[in-house]
């Protein structure tokens, strides 16, 4: 099945686009050079042709795509995960941890955090004390970012105590992506509870980047 996708993708390889995309991603990953609108069309054709979306969730398909060189294959894996969210459960947390910690960058981690992990944690909150709690204090940058961001779309269902505790656990981090995640989480929650976020920012020591991002709508 993956070979079928590779054949379809290779037909659209574009070295000029690839160079620009690799530059934008600071050289972290090689690209085929397929821009999003065209990739989405290829994915649509692939899903229709194979019928994979009508079948049970297939973790090995995701892993195979993750192990391929070019970044577009990881993006297709994310599309497949997003279209399969209803099929995801706590049994897939280890898979998500693998995806978050391998070939890690904001372009894959943020979707996995707020959509896949967020969905599973909402359905099975027992994974929070068992797994996400561990991530929040992990030495792995992207697991910590995931713990901060997994409630990003929870709105009124946000566990405020948990959100603020994970932020305080990471508030002294010098990592740009942690400081930015804190700001994003506060900014998003401020749409639901601005007074709480304002009080939190005023009464806690946060990096200027986190404060700037978190205060955007206040």
JSON list of C-alpha atoms in Angstrom, two decimals:
[
{"chain": "A", "resi": 1, "resn": "UNK", "atom": "CA", "xyz": [0.00, 0.00, 0.00]},
{"chain": "A", "resi": 2, "resn": "UNK", "atom": "CA", "xyz": [2.82, 2.40, 0.85]},
{"chain": "A", "resi": 3, "resn": "UNK", "atom": "CA", "xyz": [4.50, 1.62, -2.46]},
{"chain": "A", "resi": 4, "resn": "UNK", "atom": "CA", "xyz": [1.31, 2.65, -4.23]},
{"chain": "A", "resi": 5, "resn": "UNK", "atom": "CA", "xyz": [1.40, 6.01, -2.45]},
{"chain": "A", "resi": 6, "resn": "UNK", "atom": "CA", "xyz": [5.09, 6.44, -3.25]},
{"chain": "A", "resi": 7, "resn": "UNK", "atom": "CA", "xyz": [4.41, 5.91, -6.95]},
{"chain": "A", "resi": 8, "resn": "UNK", "atom": "CA", "xyz": [1.70, 8.57, -6.87]},
{"chain": "A", "resi": 9, "resn": "UNK", "atom": "CA", "xyz": [3.88, 11.02, -4.94]},
{"chain": "A", "resi": 10, "resn": "UNK", "atom": "CA", "xyz": [6.94, 10.53, -7.14]},
{"chain": "A", "resi": 11, "resn": "UNK", "atom": "CA", "xyz": [5.00, 11.67, -10.19]},
{"chain": "A", "resi": 12, "resn": "UNK", "atom": "CA", "xyz": [4.72, 15.11, -8.57]},
{"chain": "A", "resi": 13, "resn": "UNK", "atom": "CA", "xyz": [8.30, 15.45, -7.31]},
{"chain": "A", "resi": 14, "resn": "UNK", "atom": "CA", "xyz": [9.55, 19.01, -7.86]},
{"chain": "A", "resi": 15, "resn": "UNK", "atom": "CA", "xyz": [13.16, 19.82, -6.95]},
{"chain": "A", "resi": 16, "resn": "UNK", "atom": "CA", "xyz": [12.65, 23.59, -7.09]},
{"chain": "A", "resi": 17, "resn": "UNK", "atom": "CA", "xyz": [9.76, 23.44, -4.65]},
{"chain": "A", "resi": 18, "resn": "UNK", "atom": "CA", "xyz": [11.69, 20.98, -2.50]},
{"chain": "A", "resi": 19, "resn": "UNK", "atom": "CA", "xyz": [14.60, 23.37, -2.09]},
{"chain": "A", "resi": 20, "resn": "UNK", "atom": "CA", "xyz": [12.28, 26.17, -0.92]},
{"chain": "A", "resi": 21, "resn": "UNK", "atom": "CA", "xyz": [10.40, 23.87, 1.46]},
{"chain": "A", "resi": 22, "resn": "UNK", "atom": "CA", "xyz": [13.61, 22.50, 2.95]},
{"chain": "A", "resi": 23, "resn": "UNK", "atom": "CA", "xyz": [14.86, 26.04, 3.50]},
{"chain": "A", "resi": 24, "resn": "UNK", "atom": "CA", "xyz": [11.62, 27.01, 5.25]},
{"chain": "A", "resi": 25, "resn": "UNK", "atom": "CA", "xyz": [12.00, 24.01, 7.56]},
{"chain": "A", "resi": 26, "resn": "UNK", "atom": "CA", "xyz": [15.61, 25.02, 8.28]},
{"chain": "A", "resi": 27, "resn": "UNK", "atom": "CA", "xyz": [17.04, 21.95, 6.57]},
{"chain": "A", "resi": 28, "resn": "UNK", "atom": "CA", "xyz": [15.65, 19.50, 9.10]},
{"chain": "A", "resi": 29, "resn": "UNK", "atom": "CA", "xyz": [13.94, 17.29, 6.51]},
{"chain": "A", "resi": 30, "resn": "UNK", "atom": "CA", "xyz": [14.20, 16.48, 2.80]},
{"chain": "A", "resi": 31, "resn": "UNK", "atom": "CA", "xyz": [11.06, 17.12, 0.72]},
{"chain": "A", "resi": 32, "resn": "UNK", "atom": "CA", "xyz": [9.61, 15.81, -2.51]},
{"chain": "A", "resi": 33, "resn": "UNK", "atom": "CA", "xyz": [8.53, 19.36, -3.29]},
{"chain": "A", "resi": 34, "resn": "UNK", "atom": "CA", "xyz": [4.77, 18.73, -3.37]},
{"chain": "A", "resi": 35, "resn": "UNK", "atom": "CA", "xyz": [2.80, 21.74, -2.17]},
{"chain": "A", "resi": 36, "resn": "UNK", "atom": "CA", "xyz": [-0.15, 21.17, 0.14]},
{"chain": "A", "resi": 37, "resn": "UNK", "atom": "CA", "xyz": [-3.04, 21.56, -2.35]},
{"chain": "A", "resi": 38, "resn": "UNK", "atom": "CA", "xyz": [-1.51, 18.99, -4.70]},
{"chain": "A", "resi": 39, "resn": "UNK", "atom": "CA", "xyz": [-0.60, 16.65, -1.84]},
{"chain": "A", "resi": 40, "resn": "UNK", "atom": "CA", "xyz": [-4.15, 16.81, -0.50]},
{"chain": "A", "resi": 41, "resn": "UNK", "atom": "CA", "xyz": [-5.43, 15.82, -3.94]},
{"chain": "A", "resi": 42, "resn": "UNK", "atom": "CA", "xyz": [-3.00, 12.89, -4.13]},
{"chain": "A", "resi": 43, "resn": "UNK", "atom": "CA", "xyz": [-4.05, 11.75, -0.64]},
{"chain": "A", "resi": 44, "resn": "UNK", "atom": "CA", "xyz": [-7.72, 11.96, -1.59]},
{"chain": "A", "resi": 45, "resn": "UNK", "atom": "CA", "xyz": [-7.11, 9.77, -4.66]},
{"chain": "A", "resi": 46, "resn": "UNK", "atom": "CA", "xyz": [-5.00, 7.34, -2.63]},
{"chain": "A", "resi": 47, "resn": "UNK", "atom": "CA", "xyz": [-7.60, 6.96, 0.14]},
{"chain": "A", "resi": 48, "resn": "UNK", "atom": "CA", "xyz": [-10.37, 6.45, -2.41]},
{"chain": "A", "resi": 49, "resn": "UNK", "atom": "CA", "xyz": [-8.35, 3.93, -4.43]},
{"chain": "A", "resi": 50, "resn": "UNK", "atom": "CA", "xyz": [-7.23, 1.82, -1.45]},
{"chain": "A", "resi": 51, "resn": "UNK", "atom": "CA", "xyz": [-10.29, 2.17, 0.80]},
{"chain": "A", "resi": 52, "resn": "UNK", "atom": "CA", "xyz": [-7.97, 2.28, 3.81]},
{"chain": "A", "resi": 53, "resn": "UNK", "atom": "CA", "xyz": [-10.17, 4.80, 5.63]},
{"chain": "A", "resi": 54, "resn": "UNK", "atom": "CA", "xyz": [-13.03, 2.28, 5.68]},
{"chain": "A", "resi": 55, "resn": "UNK", "atom": "CA", "xyz": [-10.85, -0.29, 7.45]},
{"chain": "A", "resi": 56, "resn": "UNK", "atom": "CA", "xyz": [-9.74, -0.47, 11.12]},
{"chain": "A", "resi": 57, "resn": "UNK", "atom": "CA", "xyz": [-6.94, 1.92, 12.05]},
{"chain": "A", "resi": 58, "resn": "UNK", "atom": "CA", "xyz": [-3.63, 0.58, 10.76]},
{"chain": "A", "resi": 59, "resn": "UNK", "atom": "CA", "xyz": [-0.63, 1.63, 12.94]},
{"chain": "A", "resi": 60, "resn": "UNK", "atom": "CA", "xyz": [1.89, -0.13, 10.70]},
{"chain": "A", "resi": 61, "resn": "UNK", "atom": "CA", "xyz": [0.88, 2.05, 7.78]},
{"chain": "A", "resi": 62, "resn": "UNK", "atom": "CA", "xyz": [1.61, 5.14, 9.88]},
{"chain": "A", "resi": 63, "resn": "UNK", "atom": "CA", "xyz": [5.00, 3.76, 10.99]},
{"chain": "A", "resi": 64, "resn": "UNK", "atom": "CA", "xyz": [5.99, 2.91, 7.44]},
{"chain": "A", "resi": 65, "resn": "UNK", "atom": "CA", "xyz": [5.20, 6.44, 6.31]},
{"chain": "A", "resi": 66, "resn": "UNK", "atom": "CA", "xyz": [7.10, 7.87, 9.28]},
{"chain": "A", "resi": 67, "resn": "UNK", "atom": "CA", "xyz": [10.18, 5.89, 8.33]},
{"chain": "A", "resi": 68, "resn": "UNK", "atom": "CA", "xyz": [10.27, 7.25, 4.77]},
{"chain": "A", "resi": 69, "resn": "UNK", "atom": "CA", "xyz": [12.74, 9.99, 3.99]},
{"chain": "A", "resi": 70, "resn": "UNK", "atom": "CA", "xyz": [10.69, 12.85, 2.59]},
{"chain": "A", "resi": 71, "resn": "UNK", "atom": "CA", "xyz": [8.53, 14.99, 4.87]},
{"chain": "A", "resi": 72, "resn": "UNK", "atom": "CA", "xyz": [5.40, 14.75, 2.73]},
{"chain": "A", "resi": 73, "resn": "UNK", "atom": "CA", "xyz": [5.01, 11.12, 3.83]},
{"chain": "A", "resi": 74, "resn": "UNK", "atom": "CA", "xyz": [4.82, 12.19, 7.47]},
{"chain": "A", "resi": 75, "resn": "UNK", "atom": "CA", "xyz": [2.20, 14.77, 6.47]},
{"chain": "A", "resi": 76, "resn": "UNK", "atom": "CA", "xyz": [0.15, 12.04, 4.80]},
{"chain": "A", "resi": 77, "resn": "UNK", "atom": "CA", "xyz": [0.44, 9.97, 7.98]},
{"chain": "A", "resi": 78, "resn": "UNK", "atom": "CA", "xyz": [-1.01, 12.95, 9.88]},
{"chain": "A", "resi": 79, "resn": "UNK", "atom": "CA", "xyz": [-3.86, 13.23, 7.38]},
{"chain": "A", "resi": 80, "resn": "UNK", "atom": "CA", "xyz": [-4.61, 9.55, 7.85]},
{"chain": "A", "resi": 81, "resn": "UNK", "atom": "CA", "xyz": [-4.56, 9.96, 11.65]},
{"chain": "A", "resi": 82, "resn": "UNK", "atom": "CA", "xyz": [-6.81, 13.02, 11.51]},
{"chain": "A", "resi": 83, "resn": "UNK", "atom": "CA", "xyz": [-9.32, 11.19, 9.32]},
{"chain": "A", "resi": 84, "resn": "UNK", "atom": "CA", "xyz": [-9.19, 8.22, 11.72]},
{"chain": "A", "resi": 85, "resn": "UNK", "atom": "CA", "xyz": [-9.57, 10.08, 15.04]},
{"chain": "A", "resi": 86, "resn": "UNK", "atom": "CA", "xyz": [-12.77, 8.23, 15.96]},
{"chain": "A", "resi": 87, "resn": "UNK", "atom": "CA", "xyz": [-10.84, 4.96, 15.78]},
{"chain": "A", "resi": 88, "resn": "UNK", "atom": "CA", "xyz": [-8.06, 6.07, 18.14]},
{"chain": "A", "resi": 89, "resn": "UNK", "atom": "CA", "xyz": [-7.98, 4.94, 21.76]},
{"chain": "A", "resi": 90, "resn": "UNK", "atom": "CA", "xyz": [-5.60, 4.65, 24.70]},
{"chain": "A", "resi": 91, "resn": "UNK", "atom": "CA", "xyz": [-4.04, 1.59, 23.06]},
{"chain": "A", "resi": 92, "resn": "UNK", "atom": "CA", "xyz": [-2.52, 3.97, 20.50]},
{"chain": "A", "resi": 93, "resn": "UNK", "atom": "CA", "xyz": [-0.73, 6.23, 23.00]},
{"chain": "A", "resi": 94, "resn": "UNK", "atom": "CA", "xyz": [2.59, 4.41, 22.54]},
{"chain": "A", "resi": 95, "resn": "UNK", "atom": "CA", "xyz": [2.34, 4.91, 18.79]},
{"chain": "A", "resi": 96, "resn": "UNK", "atom": "CA", "xyz": [1.74, 8.62, 19.32]},
{"chain": "A", "resi": 97, "resn": "UNK", "atom": "CA", "xyz": [4.70, 8.83, 21.68]},
{"chain": "A", "resi": 98, "resn": "UNK", "atom": "CA", "xyz": [6.85, 7.27, 18.97]},
{"chain": "A", "resi": 99, "resn": "UNK", "atom": "CA", "xyz": [5.60, 9.79, 16.39]},
{"chain": "A", "resi": 100, "resn": "UNK", "atom": "CA", "xyz": [6.14, 12.73, 18.76]},
{"chain": "A", "resi": 101, "resn": "UNK", "atom": "CA", "xyz": [9.71, 11.71, 19.55]},
{"chain": "A", "resi": 102, "resn": "UNK", "atom": "CA", "xyz": [10.83, 10.64, 16.07]},
{"chain": "A", "resi": 103, "resn": "UNK", "atom": "CA", "xyz": [11.45, 13.19, 13.28]},
{"chain": "A", "resi": 104, "resn": "UNK", "atom": "CA", "xyz": [10.15, 15.76, 15.74]},
{"chain": "A", "resi": 105, "resn": "UNK", "atom": "CA", "xyz": [9.32, 19.32, 14.80]},
{"chain": "A", "resi": 106, "resn": "UNK", "atom": "CA", "xyz": [6.38, 21.66, 15.37]},
{"chain": "A", "resi": 107, "resn": "UNK", "atom": "CA", "xyz": [4.82, 20.80, 12.00]},
{"chain": "A", "resi": 108, "resn": "UNK", "atom": "CA", "xyz": [3.99, 17.25, 13.12]},
{"chain": "A", "resi": 109, "resn": "UNK", "atom": "CA", "xyz": [3.98, 17.49, 16.92]},
{"chain": "A", "resi": 110, "resn": "UNK", "atom": "CA", "xyz": [1.36, 20.22, 17.24]},
{"chain": "A", "resi": 111, "resn": "UNK", "atom": "CA", "xyz": [-1.25, 18.34, 15.25]},
{"chain": "A", "resi": 112, "resn": "UNK", "atom": "CA", "xyz": [-0.56, 15.13, 17.18]},
{"chain": "A", "resi": 113, "resn": "UNK", "atom": "CA", "xyz": [-0.78, 17.02, 20.50]},
{"chain": "A", "resi": 114, "resn": "UNK", "atom": "CA", "xyz": [-4.03, 18.89, 20.04]},
{"chain": "A", "resi": 115, "resn": "UNK", "atom": "CA", "xyz": [-5.92, 16.43, 17.83]},
{"chain": "A", "resi": 116, "resn": "UNK", "atom": "CA", "xyz": [-4.75, 12.87, 18.46]},
{"chain": "A", "resi": 117, "resn": "UNK", "atom": "CA", "xyz": [-3.52, 13.08, 22.07]},
{"chain": "A", "resi": 118, "resn": "UNK", "atom": "CA", "xyz": [-6.22, 15.62, 22.90]},
{"chain": "A", "resi": 119, "resn": "UNK", "atom": "CA", "xyz": [-8.93, 13.32, 21.59]},
{"chain": "A", "resi": 120, "resn": "UNK", "atom": "CA", "xyz": [-7.66, 10.22, 23.40]},
{"chain": "A", "resi": 121, "resn": "UNK", "atom": "CA", "xyz": [-7.19, 12.11, 26.68]},
{"chain": "A", "resi": 122, "resn": "UNK", "atom": "CA", "xyz": [-10.74, 13.48, 26.44]},
{"chain": "A", "resi": 123, "resn": "UNK", "atom": "CA", "xyz": [-12.15, 9.98, 25.89]},
{"chain": "A", "resi": 124, "resn": "UNK", "atom": "CA", "xyz": [-9.82, 8.20, 28.33]},
{"chain": "A", "resi": 125, "resn": "UNK", "atom": "CA", "xyz": [-8.65, 10.72, 30.96]},
{"chain": "A", "resi": 126, "resn": "UNK", "atom": "CA", "xyz": [-6.87, 7.94, 32.85]},
{"chain": "A", "resi": 127, "resn": "UNK", "atom": "CA", "xyz": [-3.95, 8.37, 30.43]},
{"chain": "A", "resi": 128, "resn": "UNK", "atom": "CA", "xyz": [-3.28, 11.81, 31.93]},
{"chain": "A", "resi": 129, "resn": "UNK", "atom": "CA", "xyz": [-1.86, 10.73, 35.32]},
{"chain": "A", "resi": 130, "resn": "UNK", "atom": "CA", "xyz": [-0.24, 7.65, 33.79]},
{"chain": "A", "resi": 131, "resn": "UNK", "atom": "CA", "xyz": [1.35, 9.10, 30.64]},
{"chain": "A", "resi": 132, "resn": "UNK", "atom": "CA", "xyz": [0.89, 12.82, 30.06]},
{"chain": "A", "resi": 133, "resn": "UNK", "atom": "CA", "xyz": [2.01, 13.63, 33.58]},
{"chain": "A", "resi": 134, "resn": "UNK", "atom": "CA", "xyz": [5.28, 11.88, 32.76]},
{"chain": "A", "resi": 135, "resn": "UNK", "atom": "CA", "xyz": [5.58, 13.79, 29.49]},
{"chain": "A", "resi": 136, "resn": "UNK", "atom": "CA", "xyz": [5.16, 17.15, 31.26]},
{"chain": "A", "resi": 137, "resn": "UNK", "atom": "CA", "xyz": [8.34, 16.55, 33.23]},
{"chain": "A", "resi": 138, "resn": "UNK", "atom": "CA", "xyz": [10.21, 14.65, 30.53]},
{"chain": "A", "resi": 139, "resn": "UNK", "atom": "CA", "xyz": [13.69, 15.50, 29.29]},
{"chain": "A", "resi": 140, "resn": "UNK", "atom": "CA", "xyz": [12.23, 15.32, 25.78]},
{"chain": "A", "resi": 141, "resn": "UNK", "atom": "CA", "xyz": [11.33, 18.78, 24.50]},
{"chain": "A", "resi": 142, "resn": "UNK", "atom": "CA", "xyz": [8.50, 17.62, 22.25]},
{"chain": "A", "resi": 143, "resn": "UNK", "atom": "CA", "xyz": [6.82, 15.45, 24.88]},
{"chain": "A", "resi": 144, "resn": "UNK", "atom": "CA", "xyz": [6.78, 18.46, 27.20]},
{"chain": "A", "resi": 145, "resn": "UNK", "atom": "CA", "xyz": [5.33, 20.64, 24.44]},
{"chain": "A", "resi": 146, "resn": "UNK", "atom": "CA", "xyz": [2.65, 18.00, 23.85]},
{"chain": "A", "resi": 147, "resn": "UNK", "atom": "CA", "xyz": [1.69, 17.98, 27.54]},
{"chain": "A", "resi": 148, "resn": "UNK", "atom": "CA", "xyz": [1.28, 21.77, 27.47]},
{"chain": "A", "resi": 149, "resn": "UNK", "atom": "CA", "xyz": [-0.73, 21.77, 24.24]},
{"chain": "A", "resi": 150, "resn": "UNK", "atom": "CA", "xyz": [-2.95, 18.69, 24.40]},
{"chain": "A", "resi": 151, "resn": "UNK", "atom": "CA", "xyz": [-5.88, 20.68, 25.87]},
{"chain": "A", "resi": 152, "resn": "UNK", "atom": "CA", "xyz": [-5.55, 23.45, 23.28]},
{"chain": "A", "resi": 153, "resn": "UNK", "atom": "CA", "xyz": [-9.03, 22.90, 21.80]},
{"chain": "A", "resi": 154, "resn": "UNK", "atom": "CA", "xyz": [-10.82, 21.91, 25.03]},
{"chain": "A", "resi": 155, "resn": "UNK", "atom": "CA", "xyz": [-12.28, 25.40, 25.66]},
{"chain": "A", "resi": 156, "resn": "UNK", "atom": "CA", "xyz": [-14.69, 25.13, 28.65]},
{"chain": "A", "resi": 157, "resn": "UNK", "atom": "CA", "xyz": [-13.64, 21.52, 29.21]},
{"chain": "A", "resi": 158, "resn": "UNK", "atom": "CA", "xyz": [-10.04, 22.61, 29.95]},
{"chain": "A", "resi": 159, "resn": "UNK", "atom": "CA", "xyz": [-8.67, 21.29, 33.23]},
{"chain": "A", "resi": 160, "resn": "UNK", "atom": "CA", "xyz": [-7.36, 24.66, 34.35]},
{"chain": "A", "resi": 161, "resn": "UNK", "atom": "CA", "xyz": [-5.42, 23.34, 37.35]},
{"chain": "A", "resi": 162, "resn": "UNK", "atom": "CA", "xyz": [-3.63, 20.83, 35.13]},
{"chain": "A", "resi": 163, "resn": "UNK", "atom": "CA", "xyz": [-2.88, 23.39, 32.41]},
{"chain": "A", "resi": 164, "resn": "UNK", "atom": "CA", "xyz": [-1.38, 25.87, 34.87]},
{"chain": "A", "resi": 165, "resn": "UNK", "atom": "CA", "xyz": [0.58, 23.19, 36.69]},
{"chain": "A", "resi": 166, "resn": "UNK", "atom": "CA", "xyz": [2.19, 21.94, 33.49]},
{"chain": "A", "resi": 167, "resn": "UNK", "atom": "CA", "xyz": [2.99, 25.52, 32.51]},
{"chain": "A", "resi": 168, "resn": "UNK", "atom": "CA", "xyz": [4.60, 26.21, 35.91]},
{"chain": "A", "resi": 169, "resn": "UNK", "atom": "CA", "xyz": [6.61, 22.98, 35.63]},
{"chain": "A", "resi": 170, "resn": "UNK", "atom": "CA", "xyz": [8.12, 24.32, 32.39]},
{"chain": "A", "resi": 171, "resn": "UNK", "atom": "CA", "xyz": [8.08, 28.08, 33.00]},
{"chain": "A", "resi": 172, "resn": "UNK", "atom": "CA", "xyz": [11.84, 28.34, 33.54]},
{"chain": "A", "resi": 173, "resn": "UNK", "atom": "CA", "xyz": [12.69, 26.55, 30.32]},
{"chain": "A", "resi": 174, "resn": "UNK", "atom": "CA", "xyz": [14.96, 28.46, 27.94]},
{"chain": "A", "resi": 175, "resn": "UNK", "atom": "CA", "xyz": [13.66, 26.41, 24.99]},
{"chain": "A", "resi": 176, "resn": "UNK", "atom": "CA", "xyz": [11.92, 28.56, 22.39]},
{"chain": "A", "resi": 177, "resn": "UNK", "atom": "CA", "xyz": [9.38, 25.83, 21.59]},
{"chain": "A", "resi": 178, "resn": "UNK", "atom": "CA", "xyz": [8.41, 25.45, 25.26]},
{"chain": "A", "resi": 179, "resn": "UNK", "atom": "CA", "xyz": [8.09, 29.19, 25.82]},
{"chain": "A", "resi": 180, "resn": "UNK", "atom": "CA", "xyz": [6.02, 29.45, 22.63]},
{"chain": "A", "resi": 181, "resn": "UNK", "atom": "CA", "xyz": [3.80, 26.49, 23.65]},
{"chain": "A", "resi": 182, "resn": "UNK", "atom": "CA", "xyz": [3.07, 28.13, 27.01]},
{"chain": "A", "resi": 183, "resn": "UNK", "atom": "CA", "xyz": [2.07, 31.31, 25.20]},
{"chain": "A", "resi": 184, "resn": "UNK", "atom": "CA", "xyz": [-0.11, 29.44, 22.72]},
{"chain": "A", "resi": 185, "resn": "UNK", "atom": "CA", "xyz": [-1.87, 27.50, 25.48]},
{"chain": "A", "resi": 186, "resn": "UNK", "atom": "CA", "xyz": [-2.56, 30.66, 27.49]},
{"chain": "A", "resi": 187, "resn": "UNK", "atom": "CA", "xyz": [-3.67, 32.58, 24.41]},
{"chain": "A", "resi": 188, "resn": "UNK", "atom": "CA", "xyz": [-6.15, 29.89, 23.42]},
{"chain": "A", "resi": 189, "resn": "UNK", "atom": "CA", "xyz": [-7.52, 29.48, 26.95]},
{"chain": "A", "resi": 190, "resn": "UNK", "atom": "CA", "xyz": [-7.87, 33.27, 27.27]},
{"chain": "A", "resi": 191, "resn": "UNK", "atom": "CA", "xyz": [-10.65, 33.06, 24.66]},
{"chain": "A", "resi": 192, "resn": "UNK", "atom": "CA", "xyz": [-12.61, 30.98, 27.19]},
{"chain": "A", "resi": 193, "resn": "UNK", "atom": "CA", "xyz": [-11.50, 32.44, 30.52]},
{"chain": "A", "resi": 194, "resn": "UNK", "atom": "CA", "xyz": [-9.66, 35.76, 30.06]},
{"chain": "A", "resi": 195, "resn": "UNK", "atom": "CA", "xyz": [-9.81, 36.79, 33.73]},
{"chain": "A", "resi": 196, "resn": "UNK", "atom": "CA", "xyz": [-8.19, 33.55, 34.86]},
{"chain": "A", "resi": 197, "resn": "UNK", "atom": "CA", "xyz": [-5.41, 33.82, 32.28]},
{"chain": "A", "resi": 198, "resn": "UNK", "atom": "CA", "xyz": [-4.78, 37.48, 33.10]},
{"chain": "A", "resi": 199, "resn": "UNK", "atom": "CA", "xyz": [-4.50, 36.61, 36.80]},
{"chain": "A", "resi": 200, "resn": "UNK", "atom": "CA", "xyz": [-2.17, 33.70, 36.05]},
{"chain": "A", "resi": 201, "resn": "UNK", "atom": "CA", "xyz": [0.14, 35.82, 33.88]},
{"chain": "A", "resi": 202, "resn": "UNK", "atom": "CA", "xyz": [0.25, 38.62, 36.45]},
{"chain": "A", "resi": 203, "resn": "UNK", "atom": "CA", "xyz": [1.06, 36.27, 39.33]},
{"chain": "A", "resi": 204, "resn": "UNK", "atom": "CA", "xyz": [3.58, 33.91, 37.77]},
{"chain": "A", "resi": 205, "resn": "UNK", "atom": "CA", "xyz": [7.06, 34.39, 36.40]},
{"chain": "A", "resi": 206, "resn": "UNK", "atom": "CA", "xyz": [6.95, 33.57, 32.71]},
{"chain": "A", "resi": 207, "resn": "UNK", "atom": "CA", "xyz": [9.32, 34.16, 29.78]},
{"chain": "A", "resi": 208, "resn": "UNK", "atom": "CA", "xyz": [8.60, 37.39, 27.86]},
{"chain": "A", "resi": 209, "resn": "UNK", "atom": "CA", "xyz": [7.72, 35.32, 24.77]},
{"chain": "A", "resi": 210, "resn": "UNK", "atom": "CA", "xyz": [5.12, 33.36, 26.76]},
{"chain": "A", "resi": 211, "resn": "UNK", "atom": "CA", "xyz": [3.64, 36.55, 28.19]},
{"chain": "A", "resi": 212, "resn": "UNK", "atom": "CA", "xyz": [3.52, 38.23, 24.79]},
{"chain": "A", "resi": 213, "resn": "UNK", "atom": "CA", "xyz": [1.80, 35.29, 23.14]},
{"chain": "A", "resi": 214, "resn": "UNK", "atom": "CA", "xyz": [-0.49, 34.58, 26.08]},
{"chain": "A", "resi": 215, "resn": "UNK", "atom": "CA", "xyz": [-1.65, 38.20, 26.34]},
{"chain": "A", "resi": 216, "resn": "UNK", "atom": "CA", "xyz": [-2.49, 38.63, 22.68]},
{"chain": "A", "resi": 217, "resn": "UNK", "atom": "CA", "xyz": [-6.29, 38.63, 23.20]},
{"chain": "A", "resi": 218, "resn": "UNK", "atom": "CA", "xyz": [-6.34, 40.17, 26.68]}
]
